[in-house]
């Protein structure tokens, strides 16, 4: 019996979480769910969007499946997602992007893996508010140390990149490539401009790469990578990036395979693992039973593999692949037009997958 923390999330999170839970249960893998609410509604009830009980539950169970959680823009509480990653030291965000046959996309046969460093860079959460005493002190100190003048009406976010975290994420990228028989790792940076942060990322990645002569290594500047991913995505295989670029490139790669509705992810550390879709809480669709649950279901497949349940993962993968190829029981975002009246609801997608699993109980 596996014990898993399930965080339904907010916005459309609870709807897709319920769909994912149902299809995972239908594989027959014995799971007890420890359901832990977090996010916007919990902030209103408990005064924090991420109560300690949620973290304690993941620490106890080691594995979580998480729905998306809203982060207010520019004000209010800080991101629950960032806090979870930092609290549990989930240093790696693994986001595979693979084309499913039958998806309407501009590209065919995309098969990329994005590996994003999750704990530092501009997302470290070290920020100084415009006009604050601390921002003023920092501005003076920087002038004293570097001679550089920062305008007094500036807000400041700090970008730390360490050898430790870079070594750890680049090693993960190479180990992942070895285990999964991938051929090339591309490290991405803007070292030409940010010599001491991205420059260190590049230098460290080059050092780590020397330990993996069986896997090709290259580096690319982030802007060039974005253009090339759109023009020639087939040139890339496993891509490893600092936090901010990794976040943006994950969405770009999701676009290559037909959108956020199909992009799964895992946040991994040495001890804990949290599986979640790349997309957010899409709050405007909350309660409409409308959005696509497949990204969360695909994250659930990654979780089943992590739990050592490859057979169940394979069966669920086959059911999802066949559902997408048929194109009938899919949500609005996968139809030729978003107002297509034949679009399936969130729960209908889960029902159709469960029917496929029941029809093929032995995976045949
Ligand atoms: P979003 O991913 O929630 O939505 C962007 C658009 O993508 C939606 O309007 C919708 O058209 C489409 N979309 C997203 N998920 C979909 C799905 N499952 N099926 C069909 N269409 C889908 O991004 P956003 O609007 O920038 O963010 C909304 C909130 O989610 C914000 O508060 C943000 O901070 C948060 N967020 C959370 C996570 C997370 O919990 N891991 C990740 C990203 C964003």
mmCIF file of C-alpha atoms and ligand atoms in Angstrom:
data_model
loop_
_atom_site.group_PDB
_atom_site.id
_atom_site.type_symbol
_atom_site.label_atom_id
_atom_site.label_comp_id
_atom_site.label_asym_id
_atom_site.label_seq_id
_atom_site.Cartn_x
_atom_site.Cartn_y
_atom_site.Cartn_z
ATOM 1 C CA UNK A 1 0.000 0.000 0.000
ATOM 2 C CA UNK A 2 1.378 3.415 -0.988
ATOM 3 C CA UNK A 3 0.525 6.418 1.134
ATOM 4 C CA UNK A 4 0.447 9.592 -0.961
ATOM 5 C CA UNK A 5 -0.212 13.202 -0.007
ATOM 6 C CA UNK A 6 -2.810 14.672 -2.371
ATOM 7 C CA UNK A 7 -2.974 18.471 -2.543
ATOM 8 C CA UNK A 8 -6.072 19.303 -4.601
ATOM 9 C CA UNK A 9 -5.002 22.960 -5.001
ATOM 10 C CA UNK A 10 -7.389 25.810 -5.823
ATOM 11 C CA UNK A 11 -9.066 27.305 -8.918
ATOM 12 C CA UNK A 12 -9.584 24.345 -11.267
ATOM 13 C CA UNK A 13 -7.123 22.260 -9.184
ATOM 14 C CA UNK A 14 -9.739 20.248 -7.231
ATOM 15 C CA UNK A 15 -11.534 19.214 -10.461
ATOM 16 C CA UNK A 16 -8.431 17.909 -12.211
ATOM 17 C CA UNK A 17 -7.100 16.366 -8.991
ATOM 18 C CA UNK A 18 -10.294 14.381 -8.580
ATOM 19 C CA UNK A 19 -10.019 13.179 -12.202
ATOM 20 C CA UNK A 20 -6.365 12.185 -11.700
ATOM 21 C CA UNK A 21 -7.129 10.400 -8.416
ATOM 22 C CA UNK A 22 -9.932 8.397 -10.015
ATOM 23 C CA UNK A 23 -7.880 7.177 -12.987
ATOM 24 C CA UNK A 24 -4.883 6.315 -10.806
ATOM 25 C CA UNK A 25 -7.155 4.298 -8.507
ATOM 26 C CA UNK A 26 -8.590 2.543 -11.568
ATOM 27 C CA UNK A 27 -5.152 1.086 -12.355
ATOM 28 C CA UNK A 28 -5.619 -1.069 -9.238
ATOM 29 C CA UNK A 29 -2.429 0.147 -7.526
ATOM 30 C CA UNK A 30 -3.233 0.245 -3.787
ATOM 31 C CA UNK A 31 -2.994 3.850 -2.593
ATOM 32 C CA UNK A 32 -4.182 5.609 0.561
ATOM 33 C CA UNK A 33 -4.558 9.325 -0.097
ATOM 34 C CA UNK A 34 -3.702 11.801 2.637
ATOM 35 C CA UNK A 35 -5.698 14.787 1.357
ATOM 36 C CA UNK A 36 -4.169 18.124 2.366
ATOM 37 C CA UNK A 37 -5.792 21.381 1.339
ATOM 38 C CA UNK A 38 -3.548 24.361 0.529
ATOM 39 C CA UNK A 39 -3.847 27.594 -1.466
ATOM 40 C CA UNK A 40 -6.085 30.625 -1.711
ATOM 41 C CA UNK A 41 -9.144 29.317 0.206
ATOM 42 C CA UNK A 42 -6.965 27.912 2.988
ATOM 43 C CA UNK A 43 -5.192 31.283 3.246
ATOM 44 C CA UNK A 44 -8.583 32.811 4.022
ATOM 45 C CA UNK A 45 -9.405 30.095 6.609
ATOM 46 C CA UNK A 46 -6.049 29.356 8.251
ATOM 47 C CA UNK A 47 -4.094 32.569 7.612
ATOM 48 C CA UNK A 48 -1.457 30.816 5.520
ATOM 49 C CA UNK A 49 -1.756 29.223 2.076
ATOM 50 C CA UNK A 50 0.698 26.485 3.071
ATOM 51 C CA UNK A 51 0.003 25.208 6.605
ATOM 52 C CA UNK A 52 2.771 23.210 8.282
ATOM 53 C CA UNK A 53 0.514 20.102 8.245
ATOM 54 C CA UNK A 54 0.924 19.957 4.429
ATOM 55 C CA UNK A 55 4.703 19.924 4.656
ATOM 56 C CA UNK A 56 4.610 17.418 7.532
ATOM 57 C CA UNK A 57 2.382 15.108 5.494
ATOM 58 C CA UNK A 58 4.778 15.138 2.517
ATOM 59 C CA UNK A 59 7.741 14.616 4.826
ATOM 60 C CA UNK A 60 5.989 11.572 6.269
ATOM 61 C CA UNK A 61 4.727 10.085 2.980
ATOM 62 C CA UNK A 62 7.730 11.176 0.831
ATOM 63 C CA UNK A 63 5.528 11.501 -2.286
ATOM 64 C CA UNK A 64 2.784 13.974 -3.217
ATOM 65 C CA UNK A 65 0.479 14.604 -6.148
ATOM 66 C CA UNK A 66 -0.390 18.267 -6.318
ATOM 67 C CA UNK A 67 -3.003 20.342 -8.120
ATOM 68 C CA UNK A 68 -2.149 23.911 -9.112
ATOM 69 C CA UNK A 69 -2.295 26.722 -6.562
ATOM 70 C CA UNK A 70 -2.958 30.405 -7.299
ATOM 71 C CA UNK A 71 -0.272 32.972 -6.482
ATOM 72 C CA UNK A 72 -1.499 36.584 -6.248
ATOM 73 C CA UNK A 73 0.496 38.825 -8.618
ATOM 74 C CA UNK A 74 2.634 41.595 -7.107
ATOM 75 C CA UNK A 75 0.954 41.430 -3.642
ATOM 76 C CA UNK A 76 -0.400 38.974 -1.057
ATOM 77 C CA UNK A 77 1.234 35.683 -0.092
ATOM 78 C CA UNK A 78 4.314 34.311 -1.797
ATOM 79 C CA UNK A 79 4.057 31.321 -4.098
ATOM 80 C CA UNK A 80 3.090 28.062 -2.358
ATOM 81 C CA UNK A 81 4.908 26.241 -5.136
ATOM 82 C CA UNK A 82 8.186 28.062 -4.515
ATOM 83 C CA UNK A 83 7.796 27.575 -0.724
ATOM 84 C CA UNK A 84 7.193 23.826 -1.120
ATOM 85 C CA UNK A 85 10.216 23.435 -3.378
ATOM 86 C CA UNK A 86 12.421 25.336 -0.939
ATOM 87 C CA UNK A 87 11.058 23.656 2.226
ATOM 88 C CA UNK A 88 11.446 20.142 0.875
ATOM 89 C CA UNK A 89 14.613 20.911 -1.097
ATOM 90 C CA UNK A 90 12.967 19.745 -4.327
ATOM 91 C CA UNK A 91 15.922 20.950 -6.320
ATOM 92 C CA UNK A 92 14.914 19.539 -9.661
ATOM 93 C CA UNK A 93 11.888 20.271 -11.785
ATOM 94 C CA UNK A 94 11.614 17.595 -14.447
ATOM 95 C CA UNK A 95 9.305 18.337 -17.353
ATOM 96 C CA UNK A 96 9.131 15.909 -20.249
ATOM 97 C CA UNK A 97 7.500 17.266 -23.441
ATOM 98 C CA UNK A 98 6.509 14.598 -25.931
ATOM 99 C CA UNK A 99 4.077 14.786 -28.835
ATOM 100 C CA UNK A 100 1.059 12.501 -28.616
ATOM 101 C CA UNK A 101 -0.274 11.213 -31.925
ATOM 102 C CA UNK A 102 -3.576 12.914 -32.691
ATOM 103 C CA UNK A 103 -2.770 16.238 -31.013
ATOM 104 C CA UNK A 104 -3.193 19.341 -33.146
ATOM 105 C CA UNK A 105 0.268 20.901 -33.102
ATOM 106 C CA UNK A 106 2.556 22.763 -35.455
ATOM 107 C CA UNK A 107 5.278 20.197 -34.820
ATOM 108 C CA UNK A 108 5.508 16.437 -34.954
ATOM 109 C CA UNK A 109 7.663 14.035 -32.973
ATOM 110 C CA UNK A 110 8.816 16.430 -30.284
ATOM 111 C CA UNK A 111 10.612 14.563 -27.513
ATOM 112 C CA UNK A 112 12.321 16.976 -25.128
ATOM 113 C CA UNK A 113 13.087 16.848 -21.446
ATOM 114 C CA UNK A 114 13.395 20.141 -19.576
ATOM 115 C CA UNK A 115 15.352 19.981 -16.313
ATOM 116 C CA UNK A 116 15.010 23.168 -14.300
ATOM 117 C CA UNK A 117 16.956 24.089 -11.167
ATOM 118 C CA UNK A 118 14.303 24.778 -8.567
ATOM 119 C CA UNK A 119 15.838 26.430 -5.513
ATOM 120 C CA UNK A 120 17.793 29.540 -6.430
ATOM 121 C CA UNK A 121 18.301 32.172 -9.154
ATOM 122 C CA UNK A 122 15.834 35.089 -9.304
ATOM 123 C CA UNK A 123 13.178 32.820 -7.753
ATOM 124 C CA UNK A 124 15.107 32.537 -4.481
ATOM 125 C CA UNK A 125 12.616 35.042 -3.041
ATOM 126 C CA UNK A 126 15.302 37.488 -1.866
ATOM 127 C CA UNK A 127 13.649 40.791 -2.663
ATOM 128 C CA UNK A 128 13.717 44.359 -1.430
ATOM 129 C CA UNK A 129 10.682 46.563 -1.796
ATOM 130 C CA UNK A 130 10.982 49.964 -3.485
ATOM 131 C CA UNK A 131 11.434 52.716 -0.919
ATOM 132 C CA UNK A 132 12.090 50.332 2.006
ATOM 133 C CA UNK A 133 14.891 51.015 4.477
ATOM 134 C CA UNK A 134 16.608 47.772 3.460
ATOM 135 C CA UNK A 135 16.412 48.630 -0.252
ATOM 136 C CA UNK A 136 18.033 51.972 0.590
ATOM 137 C CA UNK A 137 20.832 50.262 2.565
ATOM 138 C CA UNK A 138 21.444 47.811 -0.252
ATOM 139 C CA UNK A 139 21.578 50.577 -2.850
ATOM 140 C CA UNK A 140 24.190 52.423 -0.766
ATOM 141 C CA UNK A 141 26.222 49.260 -0.199
ATOM 142 C CA UNK A 142 26.234 48.432 -3.906
ATOM 143 C CA UNK A 143 27.402 51.957 -4.725
ATOM 144 C CA UNK A 144 30.183 51.596 -2.161
ATOM 145 C CA UNK A 145 31.263 48.143 -3.393
ATOM 146 C CA UNK A 146 30.886 48.484 -7.144
ATOM 147 C CA UNK A 147 30.537 52.176 -7.859
ATOM 148 C CA UNK A 148 27.277 51.355 -9.678
ATOM 149 C CA UNK A 149 24.282 53.618 -9.108
ATOM 150 C CA UNK A 150 20.849 52.069 -8.683
ATOM 151 C CA UNK A 151 17.976 54.533 -8.968
ATOM 152 C CA UNK A 152 16.444 55.192 -5.501
ATOM 153 C CA UNK A 153 12.932 54.303 -6.726
ATOM 154 C CA UNK A 154 14.017 50.737 -7.597
ATOM 155 C CA UNK A 155 12.723 47.395 -6.328
ATOM 156 C CA UNK A 156 15.474 44.769 -6.157
ATOM 157 C CA UNK A 157 15.440 40.978 -6.645
ATOM 158 C CA UNK A 158 18.639 39.030 -6.009
ATOM 159 C CA UNK A 159 19.913 36.302 -8.341
ATOM 160 C CA UNK A 160 22.113 33.787 -6.490
ATOM 161 C CA UNK A 161 23.585 30.871 -8.473
ATOM 162 C CA UNK A 162 25.857 28.487 -6.584
ATOM 163 C CA UNK A 163 28.379 25.823 -7.594
ATOM 164 C CA UNK A 164 26.606 23.399 -5.226
ATOM 165 C CA UNK A 165 23.134 23.759 -6.765
ATOM 166 C CA UNK A 166 24.467 23.850 -10.327
ATOM 167 C CA UNK A 167 26.564 20.722 -9.865
ATOM 168 C CA UNK A 168 23.585 18.946 -8.350
ATOM 169 C CA UNK A 169 21.162 19.830 -11.166
ATOM 170 C CA UNK A 170 23.611 19.209 -14.020
ATOM 171 C CA UNK A 171 24.587 15.839 -12.509
ATOM 172 C CA UNK A 172 20.885 15.015 -12.291
ATOM 173 C CA UNK A 173 20.534 15.868 -16.017
ATOM 174 C CA UNK A 174 23.399 13.538 -16.966
ATOM 175 C CA UNK A 175 22.272 10.705 -14.667
ATOM 176 C CA UNK A 176 18.742 11.031 -16.039
ATOM 177 C CA UNK A 177 20.135 10.920 -19.589
ATOM 178 C CA UNK A 178 22.113 7.761 -18.832
ATOM 179 C CA UNK A 179 19.155 6.010 -17.201
ATOM 180 C CA UNK A 180 16.803 6.941 -20.023
ATOM 181 C CA UNK A 181 19.257 6.435 -22.896
ATOM 182 C CA UNK A 182 19.142 10.076 -23.981
ATOM 183 C CA UNK A 183 21.972 11.315 -26.156
ATOM 184 C CA UNK A 184 22.622 14.963 -25.480
ATOM 185 C CA UNK A 185 22.508 17.498 -22.637
ATOM 186 C CA UNK A 186 22.286 21.219 -23.450
ATOM 187 C CA UNK A 187 23.072 23.695 -20.639
ATOM 188 C CA UNK A 188 21.381 27.070 -21.071
ATOM 189 C CA UNK A 189 22.571 30.445 -19.760
ATOM 190 C CA UNK A 190 23.210 34.108 -20.484
ATOM 191 C CA UNK A 191 26.833 33.975 -19.403
ATOM 192 C CA UNK A 192 27.880 36.639 -21.885
ATOM 193 C CA UNK A 193 25.981 39.246 -19.846
ATOM 194 C CA UNK A 194 25.732 37.789 -16.303
ATOM 195 C CA UNK A 195 29.295 36.605 -15.963
ATOM 196 C CA UNK A 196 29.285 35.785 -12.250
ATOM 197 C CA UNK A 197 25.925 34.007 -11.968
ATOM 198 C CA UNK A 198 25.177 32.453 -15.361
ATOM 199 C CA UNK A 199 28.916 32.357 -16.050
ATOM 200 C CA UNK A 200 29.342 30.173 -12.976
ATOM 201 C CA UNK A 201 26.437 27.970 -14.083
ATOM 202 C CA UNK A 202 28.143 27.423 -17.449
ATOM 203 C CA UNK A 203 31.613 26.838 -16.024
ATOM 204 C CA UNK A 204 30.235 24.337 -13.470
ATOM 205 C CA UNK A 205 28.144 22.532 -16.106
ATOM 206 C CA UNK A 206 31.247 22.145 -18.289
ATOM 207 C CA UNK A 207 33.158 20.612 -15.364
ATOM 208 C CA UNK A 208 30.339 18.152 -14.568
ATOM 209 C CA UNK A 209 30.051 17.186 -18.253
ATOM 210 C CA UNK A 210 33.665 15.954 -18.212
ATOM 211 C CA UNK A 211 32.495 13.086 -15.970
ATOM 212 C CA UNK A 212 30.022 11.876 -18.630
ATOM 213 C CA UNK A 213 32.004 11.354 -21.847
ATOM 214 C CA UNK A 214 29.330 8.936 -23.136
ATOM 215 C CA UNK A 215 26.779 11.763 -23.437
ATOM 216 C CA UNK A 216 27.160 14.714 -25.785
ATOM 217 C CA UNK A 217 27.269 18.108 -24.098
ATOM 218 C CA UNK A 218 26.744 21.590 -25.483
ATOM 219 C CA UNK A 219 25.708 24.976 -24.174
ATOM 220 C CA UNK A 220 23.376 27.590 -25.628
ATOM 221 C CA UNK A 221 22.554 31.181 -24.801
ATOM 222 C CA UNK A 222 18.918 31.439 -23.675
ATOM 223 C CA UNK A 223 17.688 33.779 -26.415
ATOM 224 C CA UNK A 224 19.258 31.674 -29.144
ATOM 225 C CA UNK A 225 17.780 28.523 -27.583
ATOM 226 C CA UNK A 226 14.268 30.029 -27.673
ATOM 227 C CA UNK A 227 14.570 30.803 -31.368
ATOM 228 C CA UNK A 228 16.056 27.405 -32.177
ATOM 229 C CA UNK A 229 13.419 25.513 -30.188
ATOM 230 C CA UNK A 230 10.761 27.151 -32.355
ATOM 231 C CA UNK A 231 12.673 26.624 -35.599
ATOM 232 C CA UNK A 232 14.480 23.313 -35.086
ATOM 233 C CA UNK A 233 13.299 21.561 -31.916
ATOM 234 C CA UNK A 234 14.640 18.248 -33.211
ATOM 235 C CA UNK A 235 18.183 19.497 -32.445
ATOM 236 C CA UNK A 236 17.492 19.176 -28.706
ATOM 237 C CA UNK A 237 17.164 16.307 -26.279
ATOM 238 C CA UNK A 238 17.697 17.035 -22.543
ATOM 239 C CA UNK A 239 17.901 20.736 -21.634
ATOM 240 C CA UNK A 240 19.161 21.886 -18.212
ATOM 241 C CA UNK A 241 18.541 25.444 -17.068
ATOM 242 C CA UNK A 242 18.636 27.794 -14.074
ATOM 243 C CA UNK A 243 15.253 28.446 -12.447
ATOM 244 C CA UNK A 244 13.816 31.436 -14.354
ATOM 245 C CA UNK A 245 14.827 30.315 -17.865
ATOM 246 C CA UNK A 246 13.631 26.814 -16.967
ATOM 247 C CA UNK A 247 10.193 28.112 -16.042
ATOM 248 C CA UNK A 248 9.804 30.011 -19.309
ATOM 249 C CA UNK A 249 11.275 27.326 -21.570
ATOM 250 C CA UNK A 250 8.977 24.690 -19.970
ATOM 251 C CA UNK A 251 5.949 26.649 -21.184
ATOM 252 C CA UNK A 252 7.554 27.176 -24.601
ATOM 253 C CA UNK A 253 8.139 23.420 -24.872
ATOM 254 C CA UNK A 254 4.543 22.770 -23.711
ATOM 255 C CA UNK A 255 3.418 24.960 -26.614
ATOM 256 C CA UNK A 256 5.389 22.780 -29.040
ATOM 257 C CA UNK A 257 3.427 19.685 -27.982
ATOM 258 C CA UNK A 258 -0.035 21.242 -28.084
ATOM 259 C CA UNK A 259 -0.339 23.330 -24.958
ATOM 260 C CA UNK A 260 -0.330 23.282 -21.202
ATOM 261 C CA UNK A 261 -3.117 20.717 -21.073
ATOM 262 C CA UNK A 262 -0.567 18.018 -21.956
ATOM 263 C CA UNK A 263 2.558 19.025 -20.036
ATOM 264 C CA UNK A 264 3.319 17.020 -16.861
ATOM 265 C CA UNK A 265 6.021 17.632 -14.288
ATOM 266 C CA UNK A 266 7.803 16.395 -11.200
ATOM 267 C CA UNK A 267 9.618 18.301 -8.463
ATOM 268 C CA UNK A 268 12.307 16.008 -7.138
ATOM 269 C CA UNK A 269 14.808 16.108 -4.298
ATOM 270 C CA UNK A 270 17.002 13.511 -2.633
ATOM 271 C CA UNK A 271 14.219 12.591 -0.183
ATOM 272 C CA UNK A 272 10.857 13.831 -1.476
ATOM 273 C CA UNK A 273 8.945 14.046 -4.745
ATOM 274 C CA UNK A 274 5.966 16.232 -5.678
ATOM 275 C CA UNK A 275 4.251 15.555 -8.995
ATOM 276 C CA UNK A 276 2.248 18.334 -10.653
ATOM 277 C CA UNK A 277 1.217 19.678 -14.058
ATOM 278 C CA UNK A 278 3.176 22.564 -15.589
ATOM 279 C CA UNK A 279 0.021 24.682 -15.881
ATOM 280 C CA UNK A 280 -1.516 26.893 -13.203
ATOM 281 C CA UNK A 281 -4.941 27.030 -11.572
ATOM 282 C CA UNK A 282 -6.733 28.592 -14.607
ATOM 283 C CA UNK A 283 -9.107 30.310 -12.116
ATOM 284 C CA UNK A 284 -11.463 31.689 -14.769
ATOM 285 C CA UNK A 285 -12.660 28.114 -15.420
ATOM 286 C CA UNK A 286 -13.093 27.207 -11.748
ATOM 287 C CA UNK A 287 -16.106 24.977 -11.072
ATOM 288 C CA UNK A 288 -17.011 24.600 -14.765
ATOM 289 C CA UNK A 289 -15.792 20.978 -15.121
ATOM 290 C CA UNK A 290 -14.110 22.184 -18.318
ATOM 291 C CA UNK A 291 -10.326 22.125 -18.198
ATOM 292 C CA UNK A 292 -8.055 19.355 -19.370
ATOM 293 C CA UNK A 293 -7.014 16.901 -16.637
ATOM 294 C CA UNK A 294 -4.442 15.130 -18.843
ATOM 295 C CA UNK A 295 -1.368 17.077 -17.682
ATOM 296 C CA UNK A 296 -2.133 16.099 -14.091
ATOM 297 C CA UNK A 297 -2.917 12.520 -15.132
ATOM 298 C CA UNK A 298 0.409 12.373 -17.018
ATOM 299 C CA UNK A 299 2.092 13.682 -13.847
ATOM 300 C CA UNK A 300 0.350 10.793 -12.064
ATOM 301 C CA UNK A 301 1.944 8.378 -14.546
ATOM 302 C CA UNK A 302 5.363 9.816 -13.662
ATOM 303 C CA UNK A 303 4.431 9.285 -10.009
ATOM 304 C CA UNK A 304 3.484 5.642 -10.588
ATOM 305 C CA UNK A 305 6.906 5.046 -12.195
ATOM 306 C CA UNK A 306 8.577 6.757 -9.235
ATOM 307 C CA UNK A 307 6.615 4.477 -6.856
ATOM 308 C CA UNK A 308 7.983 1.414 -8.659
ATOM 309 C CA UNK A 309 4.683 0.632 -10.424
ATOM 310 C CA UNK A 310 5.863 0.560 -14.058
ATOM 311 C CA UNK A 311 3.126 -1.813 -15.241
ATOM 312 C CA UNK A 312 0.303 0.400 -13.967
ATOM 313 C CA UNK A 313 2.107 3.443 -15.409
ATOM 314 C CA UNK A 314 2.371 1.726 -18.796
ATOM 315 C CA UNK A 315 -1.319 0.733 -18.801
ATOM 316 C CA UNK A 316 -2.413 4.258 -17.944
ATOM 317 C CA UNK A 317 -0.052 5.679 -20.554
ATOM 318 C CA UNK A 318 -1.530 3.361 -23.193
ATOM 319 C CA UNK A 319 -5.089 4.390 -22.226
ATOM 320 C CA UNK A 320 -4.224 8.124 -22.402
ATOM 321 C CA UNK A 321 -2.351 7.696 -25.696
ATOM 322 C CA UNK A 322 -5.327 5.931 -27.243
ATOM 323 C CA UNK A 323 -7.791 8.532 -25.889
ATOM 324 C CA UNK A 324 -5.772 11.340 -27.475
ATOM 325 C CA UNK A 325 -5.331 9.471 -30.773
ATOM 326 C CA UNK A 326 -9.120 8.953 -31.038
ATOM 327 C CA UNK A 327 -9.707 12.662 -30.301
ATOM 328 C CA UNK A 328 -13.294 12.073 -29.164
ATOM 329 C CA UNK A 329 -13.262 12.293 -25.370
ATOM 330 C CA UNK A 330 -10.938 15.287 -25.118
ATOM 331 C CA UNK A 331 -11.518 18.749 -23.625
ATOM 332 C CA UNK A 332 -12.107 22.003 -25.538
ATOM 333 C CA UNK A 333 -8.418 22.898 -25.740
ATOM 334 C CA UNK A 334 -7.703 19.776 -27.816
ATOM 335 C CA UNK A 335 -10.591 20.270 -30.232
ATOM 336 C CA UNK A 336 -10.145 22.160 -33.538
ATOM 337 C CA UNK A 337 -12.161 25.069 -32.080
ATOM 338 C CA UNK A 338 -12.434 25.947 -28.371
ATOM 339 C CA UNK A 339 -16.255 26.274 -28.643
ATOM 340 C CA UNK A 340 -16.619 22.796 -30.175
ATOM 341 C CA UNK A 341 -19.889 21.431 -28.734
ATOM 342 C CA UNK A 342 -18.487 17.864 -28.705
ATOM 343 C CA UNK A 343 -15.721 18.787 -26.219
ATOM 344 C CA UNK A 344 -15.619 16.458 -23.225
ATOM 345 C CA UNK A 345 -15.754 17.764 -19.657
ATOM 346 C CA UNK A 346 -12.977 17.162 -17.128
ATOM 347 C CA UNK A 347 -14.850 14.276 -15.502
ATOM 348 C CA UNK A 348 -15.806 12.755 -18.888
ATOM 349 C CA UNK A 349 -12.115 12.482 -19.775
ATOM 350 C CA UNK A 350 -11.507 10.552 -16.549
ATOM 351 C CA UNK A 351 -14.537 8.314 -17.212
ATOM 352 C CA UNK A 352 -13.304 7.514 -20.743
ATOM 353 C CA UNK A 353 -9.816 6.606 -19.469
ATOM 354 C CA UNK A 354 -11.270 4.417 -16.716
ATOM 355 C CA UNK A 355 -13.393 2.635 -19.299
ATOM 356 C CA UNK A 356 -10.288 1.927 -21.372
ATOM 357 C CA UNK A 357 -8.448 0.616 -18.299
ATOM 358 C CA UNK A 358 -11.372 -1.638 -17.368
ATOM 359 C CA UNK A 359 -11.658 -2.892 -20.939
ATOM 360 C CA UNK A 360 -8.007 -3.898 -20.887
ATOM 361 C CA UNK A 361 -7.404 -5.098 -17.322
ATOM 362 C CA UNK A 362 -4.203 -6.955 -18.165
ATOM 363 C CA UNK A 363 -2.705 -4.206 -20.236
ATOM 364 C CA UNK A 364 -3.471 -5.943 -23.549
HETATM 365 P P1 LIG B 1 -2.586 28.980 -16.119
HETATM 366 O O1 LIG B 1 -1.716 27.851 -16.533
HETATM 367 O O2 LIG B 1 -3.422 28.760 -14.922
HETATM 368 O O3 LIG B 1 -3.569 29.348 -17.289
HETATM 369 C C1 LIG B 1 -3.193 29.957 -18.502
HETATM 370 C C2 LIG B 1 -4.184 29.562 -19.575
HETATM 371 O O4 LIG B 1 -3.829 28.273 -20.021
HETATM 372 C C3 LIG B 1 -5.617 29.427 -19.066
HETATM 373 O O5 LIG B 1 -6.345 30.605 -19.162
HETATM 374 C C4 LIG B 1 -6.167 28.389 -19.974
HETATM 375 O O6 LIG B 1 -6.573 28.986 -21.185
HETATM 376 C C5 LIG B 1 -4.973 27.498 -20.255
HETATM 377 N N1 LIG B 1 -4.936 26.331 -19.383
HETATM 378 C C6 LIG B 1 -4.190 26.143 -18.263
HETATM 379 N N2 LIG B 1 -4.401 24.936 -17.759
HETATM 380 C C7 LIG B 1 -5.288 24.334 -18.562
HETATM 381 C C8 LIG B 1 -5.910 23.060 -18.575
HETATM 382 N N3 LIG B 1 -5.663 22.136 -17.637
HETATM 383 N N4 LIG B 1 -6.788 22.772 -19.553
HETATM 384 C C9 LIG B 1 -7.065 23.670 -20.499
HETATM 385 N N5 LIG B 1 -6.515 24.881 -20.565
HETATM 386 C C10 LIG B 1 -5.639 25.220 -19.608
HETATM 387 O O7 LIG B 1 -1.627 30.240 -15.948
HETATM 388 P P2 LIG B 1 -1.896 31.664 -15.315
HETATM 389 O O8 LIG B 1 -3.233 32.179 -15.747
HETATM 390 O O9 LIG B 1 -0.678 32.437 -15.626
HETATM 391 O O10 LIG B 1 -1.908 31.395 -13.755
HETATM 392 C C11 LIG B 1 -3.085 31.232 -12.971
HETATM 393 C C12 LIG B 1 -2.635 31.043 -11.534
HETATM 394 O O11 LIG B 1 -1.939 29.785 -11.393
HETATM 395 C C13 LIG B 1 -1.667 32.104 -11.049
HETATM 396 O O12 LIG B 1 -2.028 32.485 -9.752
HETATM 397 C C14 LIG B 1 -0.311 31.413 -11.058
HETATM 398 O O13 LIG B 1 0.546 31.945 -10.085
HETATM 399 C C15 LIG B 1 -0.709 29.987 -10.719
HETATM 400 N N6 LIG B 1 0.256 28.978 -11.176
HETATM 401 C C16 LIG B 1 0.389 27.888 -10.370
HETATM 402 C C17 LIG B 1 1.231 26.863 -10.766
HETATM 403 C C18 LIG B 1 1.356 25.684 -9.871
HETATM 404 O O14 LIG B 1 0.585 25.532 -8.938
HETATM 405 N N7 LIG B 1 2.323 24.813 -10.106
HETATM 406 C C19 LIG B 1 1.917 26.934 -11.983
HETATM 407 C C20 LIG B 1 1.725 28.057 -12.803
HETATM 408 C C21 LIG B 1 0.872 29.071 -12.378
#
